[in-house]
Each structure stands twice: as C-alpha cells, then as structure tokens.
mmCIF file of N, CA and C in Angstrom:
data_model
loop_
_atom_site.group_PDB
_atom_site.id
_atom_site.type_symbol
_atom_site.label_atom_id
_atom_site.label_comp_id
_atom_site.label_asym_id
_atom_site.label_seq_id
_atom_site.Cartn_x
_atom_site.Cartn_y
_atom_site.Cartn_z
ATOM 1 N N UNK A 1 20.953 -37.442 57.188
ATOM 2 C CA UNK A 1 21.499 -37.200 55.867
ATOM 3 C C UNK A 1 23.012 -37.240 55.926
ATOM 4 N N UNK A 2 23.801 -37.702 54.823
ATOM 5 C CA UNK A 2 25.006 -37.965 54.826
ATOM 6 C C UNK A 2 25.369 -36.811 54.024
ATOM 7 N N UNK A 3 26.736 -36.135 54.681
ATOM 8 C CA UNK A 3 27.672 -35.265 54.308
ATOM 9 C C UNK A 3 27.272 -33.986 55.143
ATOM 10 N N UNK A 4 28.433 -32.728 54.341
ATOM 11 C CA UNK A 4 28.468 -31.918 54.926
ATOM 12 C C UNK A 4 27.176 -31.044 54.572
ATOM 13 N N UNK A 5 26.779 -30.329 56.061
ATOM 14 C CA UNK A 5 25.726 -29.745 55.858
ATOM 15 C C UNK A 5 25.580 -28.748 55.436
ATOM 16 N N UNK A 6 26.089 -27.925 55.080
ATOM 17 C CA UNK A 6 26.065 -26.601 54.253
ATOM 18 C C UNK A 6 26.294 -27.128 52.884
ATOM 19 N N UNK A 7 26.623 -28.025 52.607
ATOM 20 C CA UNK A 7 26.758 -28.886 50.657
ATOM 21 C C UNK A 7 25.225 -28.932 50.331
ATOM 22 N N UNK A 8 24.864 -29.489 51.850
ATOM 23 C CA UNK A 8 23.408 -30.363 51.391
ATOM 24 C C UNK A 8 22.528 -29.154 51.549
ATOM 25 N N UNK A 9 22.819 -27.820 52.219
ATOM 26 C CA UNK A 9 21.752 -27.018 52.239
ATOM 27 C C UNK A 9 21.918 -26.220 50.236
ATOM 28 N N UNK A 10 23.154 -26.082 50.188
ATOM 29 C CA UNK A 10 23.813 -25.645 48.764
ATOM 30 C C UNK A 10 22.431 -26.192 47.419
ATOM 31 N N UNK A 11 22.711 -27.508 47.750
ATOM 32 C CA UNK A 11 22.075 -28.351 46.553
ATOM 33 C C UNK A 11 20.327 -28.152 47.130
ATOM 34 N N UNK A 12 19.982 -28.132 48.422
ATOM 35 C CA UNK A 12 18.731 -28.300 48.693
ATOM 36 C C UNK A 12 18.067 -26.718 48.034
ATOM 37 N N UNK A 13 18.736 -25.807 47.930
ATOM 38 C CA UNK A 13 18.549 -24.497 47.546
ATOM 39 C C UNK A 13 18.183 -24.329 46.156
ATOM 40 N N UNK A 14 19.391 -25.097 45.339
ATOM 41 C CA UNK A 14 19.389 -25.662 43.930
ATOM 42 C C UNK A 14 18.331 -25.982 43.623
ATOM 43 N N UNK A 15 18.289 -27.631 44.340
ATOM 44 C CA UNK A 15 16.948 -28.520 43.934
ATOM 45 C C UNK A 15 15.620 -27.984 44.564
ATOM 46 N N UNK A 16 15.562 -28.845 45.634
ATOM 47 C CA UNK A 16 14.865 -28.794 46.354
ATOM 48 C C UNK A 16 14.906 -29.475 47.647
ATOM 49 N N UNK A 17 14.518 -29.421 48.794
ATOM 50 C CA UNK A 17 15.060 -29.693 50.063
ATOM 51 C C UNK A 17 14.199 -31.506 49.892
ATOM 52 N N UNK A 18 13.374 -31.481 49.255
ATOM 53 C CA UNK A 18 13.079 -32.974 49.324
ATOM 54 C C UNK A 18 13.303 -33.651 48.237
ATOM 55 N N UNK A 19 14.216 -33.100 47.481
ATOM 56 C CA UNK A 19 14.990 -33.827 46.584
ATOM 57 C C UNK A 19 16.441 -34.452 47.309
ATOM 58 N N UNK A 20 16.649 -33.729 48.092
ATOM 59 C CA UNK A 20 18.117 -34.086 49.211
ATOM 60 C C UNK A 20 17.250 -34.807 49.862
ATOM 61 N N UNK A 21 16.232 -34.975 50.750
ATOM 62 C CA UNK A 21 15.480 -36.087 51.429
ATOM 63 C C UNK A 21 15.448 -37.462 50.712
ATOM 64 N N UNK A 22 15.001 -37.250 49.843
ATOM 65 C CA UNK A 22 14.430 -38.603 49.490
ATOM 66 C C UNK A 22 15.730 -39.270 48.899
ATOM 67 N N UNK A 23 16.856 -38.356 48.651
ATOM 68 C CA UNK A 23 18.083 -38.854 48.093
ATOM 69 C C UNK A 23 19.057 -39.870 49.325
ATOM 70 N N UNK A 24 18.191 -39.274 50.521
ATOM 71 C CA UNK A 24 19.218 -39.105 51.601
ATOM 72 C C UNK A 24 20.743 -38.341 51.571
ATOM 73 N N UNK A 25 20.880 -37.392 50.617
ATOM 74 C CA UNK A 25 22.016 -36.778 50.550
ATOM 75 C C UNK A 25 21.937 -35.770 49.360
ATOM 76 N N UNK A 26 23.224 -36.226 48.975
ATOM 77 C CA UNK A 26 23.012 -35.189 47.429
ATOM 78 C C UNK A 26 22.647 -35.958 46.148
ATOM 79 N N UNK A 27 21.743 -35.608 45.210
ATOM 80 C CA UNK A 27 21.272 -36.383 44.207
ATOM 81 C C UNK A 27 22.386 -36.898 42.890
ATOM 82 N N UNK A 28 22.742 -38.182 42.798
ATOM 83 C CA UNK A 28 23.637 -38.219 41.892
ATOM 84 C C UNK A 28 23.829 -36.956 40.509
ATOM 85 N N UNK A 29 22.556 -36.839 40.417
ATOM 86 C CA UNK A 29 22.311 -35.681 39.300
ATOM 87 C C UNK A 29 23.123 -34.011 39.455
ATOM 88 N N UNK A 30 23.003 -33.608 40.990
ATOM 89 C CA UNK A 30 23.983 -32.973 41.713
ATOM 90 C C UNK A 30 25.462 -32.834 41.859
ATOM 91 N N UNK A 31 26.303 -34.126 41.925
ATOM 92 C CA UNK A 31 27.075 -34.833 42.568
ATOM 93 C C UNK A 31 28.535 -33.783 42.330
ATOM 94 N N UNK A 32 28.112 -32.978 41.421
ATOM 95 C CA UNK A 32 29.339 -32.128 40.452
ATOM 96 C C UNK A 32 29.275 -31.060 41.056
ATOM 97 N N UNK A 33 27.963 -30.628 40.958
ATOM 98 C CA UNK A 33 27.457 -29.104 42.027
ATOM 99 C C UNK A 33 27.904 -28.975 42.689
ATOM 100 N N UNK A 34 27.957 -30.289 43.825
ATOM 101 C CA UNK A 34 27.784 -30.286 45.118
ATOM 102 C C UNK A 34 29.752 -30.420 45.708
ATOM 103 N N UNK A 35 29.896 -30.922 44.889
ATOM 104 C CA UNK A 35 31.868 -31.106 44.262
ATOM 105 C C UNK A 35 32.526 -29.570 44.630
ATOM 106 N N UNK A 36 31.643 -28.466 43.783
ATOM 107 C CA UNK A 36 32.044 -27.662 43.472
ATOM 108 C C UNK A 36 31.998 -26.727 44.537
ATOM 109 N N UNK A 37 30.598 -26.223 45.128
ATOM 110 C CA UNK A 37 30.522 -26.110 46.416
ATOM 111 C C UNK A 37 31.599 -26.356 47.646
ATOM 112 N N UNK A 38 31.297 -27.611 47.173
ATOM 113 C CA UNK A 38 32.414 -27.949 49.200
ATOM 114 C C UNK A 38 34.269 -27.792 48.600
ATOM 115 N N UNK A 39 34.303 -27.564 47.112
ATOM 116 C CA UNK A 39 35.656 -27.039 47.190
ATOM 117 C C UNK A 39 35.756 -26.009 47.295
ATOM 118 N N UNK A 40 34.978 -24.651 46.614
ATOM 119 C CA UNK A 40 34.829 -23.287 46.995
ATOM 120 C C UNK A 40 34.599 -22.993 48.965
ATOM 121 N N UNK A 41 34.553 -24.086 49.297
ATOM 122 C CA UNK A 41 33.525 -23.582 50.883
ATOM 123 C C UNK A 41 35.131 -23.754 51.301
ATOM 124 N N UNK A 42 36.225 -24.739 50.904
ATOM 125 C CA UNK A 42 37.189 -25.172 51.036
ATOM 126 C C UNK A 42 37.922 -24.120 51.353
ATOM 127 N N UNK A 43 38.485 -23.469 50.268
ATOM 128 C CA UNK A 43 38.895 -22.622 49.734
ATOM 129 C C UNK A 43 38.758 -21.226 50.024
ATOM 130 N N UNK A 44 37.720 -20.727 50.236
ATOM 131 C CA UNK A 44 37.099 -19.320 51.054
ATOM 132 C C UNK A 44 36.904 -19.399 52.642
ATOM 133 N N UNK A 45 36.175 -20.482 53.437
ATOM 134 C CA UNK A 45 36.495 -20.808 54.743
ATOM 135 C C UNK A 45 37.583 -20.097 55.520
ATOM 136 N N UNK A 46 37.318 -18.952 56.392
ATOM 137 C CA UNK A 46 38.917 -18.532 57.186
ATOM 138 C C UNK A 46 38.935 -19.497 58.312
ATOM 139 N N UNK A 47 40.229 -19.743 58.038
ATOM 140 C CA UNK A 47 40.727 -20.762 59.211
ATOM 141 C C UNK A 47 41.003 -20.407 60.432
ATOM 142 N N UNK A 48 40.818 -21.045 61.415
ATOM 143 C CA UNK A 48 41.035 -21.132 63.174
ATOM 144 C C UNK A 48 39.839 -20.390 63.134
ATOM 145 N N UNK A 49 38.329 -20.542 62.563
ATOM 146 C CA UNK A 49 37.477 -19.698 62.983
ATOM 147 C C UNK A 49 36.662 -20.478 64.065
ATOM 148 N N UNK A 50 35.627 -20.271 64.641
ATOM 149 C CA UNK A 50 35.201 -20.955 65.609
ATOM 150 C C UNK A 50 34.407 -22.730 64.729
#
C-alpha cells in the first residue's frame, strides 16, 4: 500500500480496512480526510523522537 502508514490506518478506521485494500491506498473519496490527518500527525508529532 502506498503512503504513510498511520494515514492509511486513520482512513482504514474511518472506512474500512478493505476499502484501503482494494484502493491500494487511500480512497479518492477520503483523499481530504486523509490530508487532514497527516497534517495534524504533522503538526502534533514531537520531534527527535525515536
């Protein structure tokens, strides 16, 4: 699956985990969610962590 994996677990939580399967990623229908997510993960993430 393409991208980051905590996005794709994000949306698989949302959707459903074989809705990210069969998408191979995140579902265009997602694509905003999933936007939103990996900028919050961005954003909150403490840095130099392991």
């Amino acid at each position: 699956l393409r991208g980051d994996r905590r996005v794709l677990v994000a949306v698989a939580y949302r959707t459903s985990y074989k809705k990210v399967n069969d998408a191979g990623g995140v579902p265009p229908k997602y694509r905003d969610y999933a936007d939103r997510v990996a900028h919050r993960l961005q954003e909150y993430t403490p840095r130099g962590g392991t």
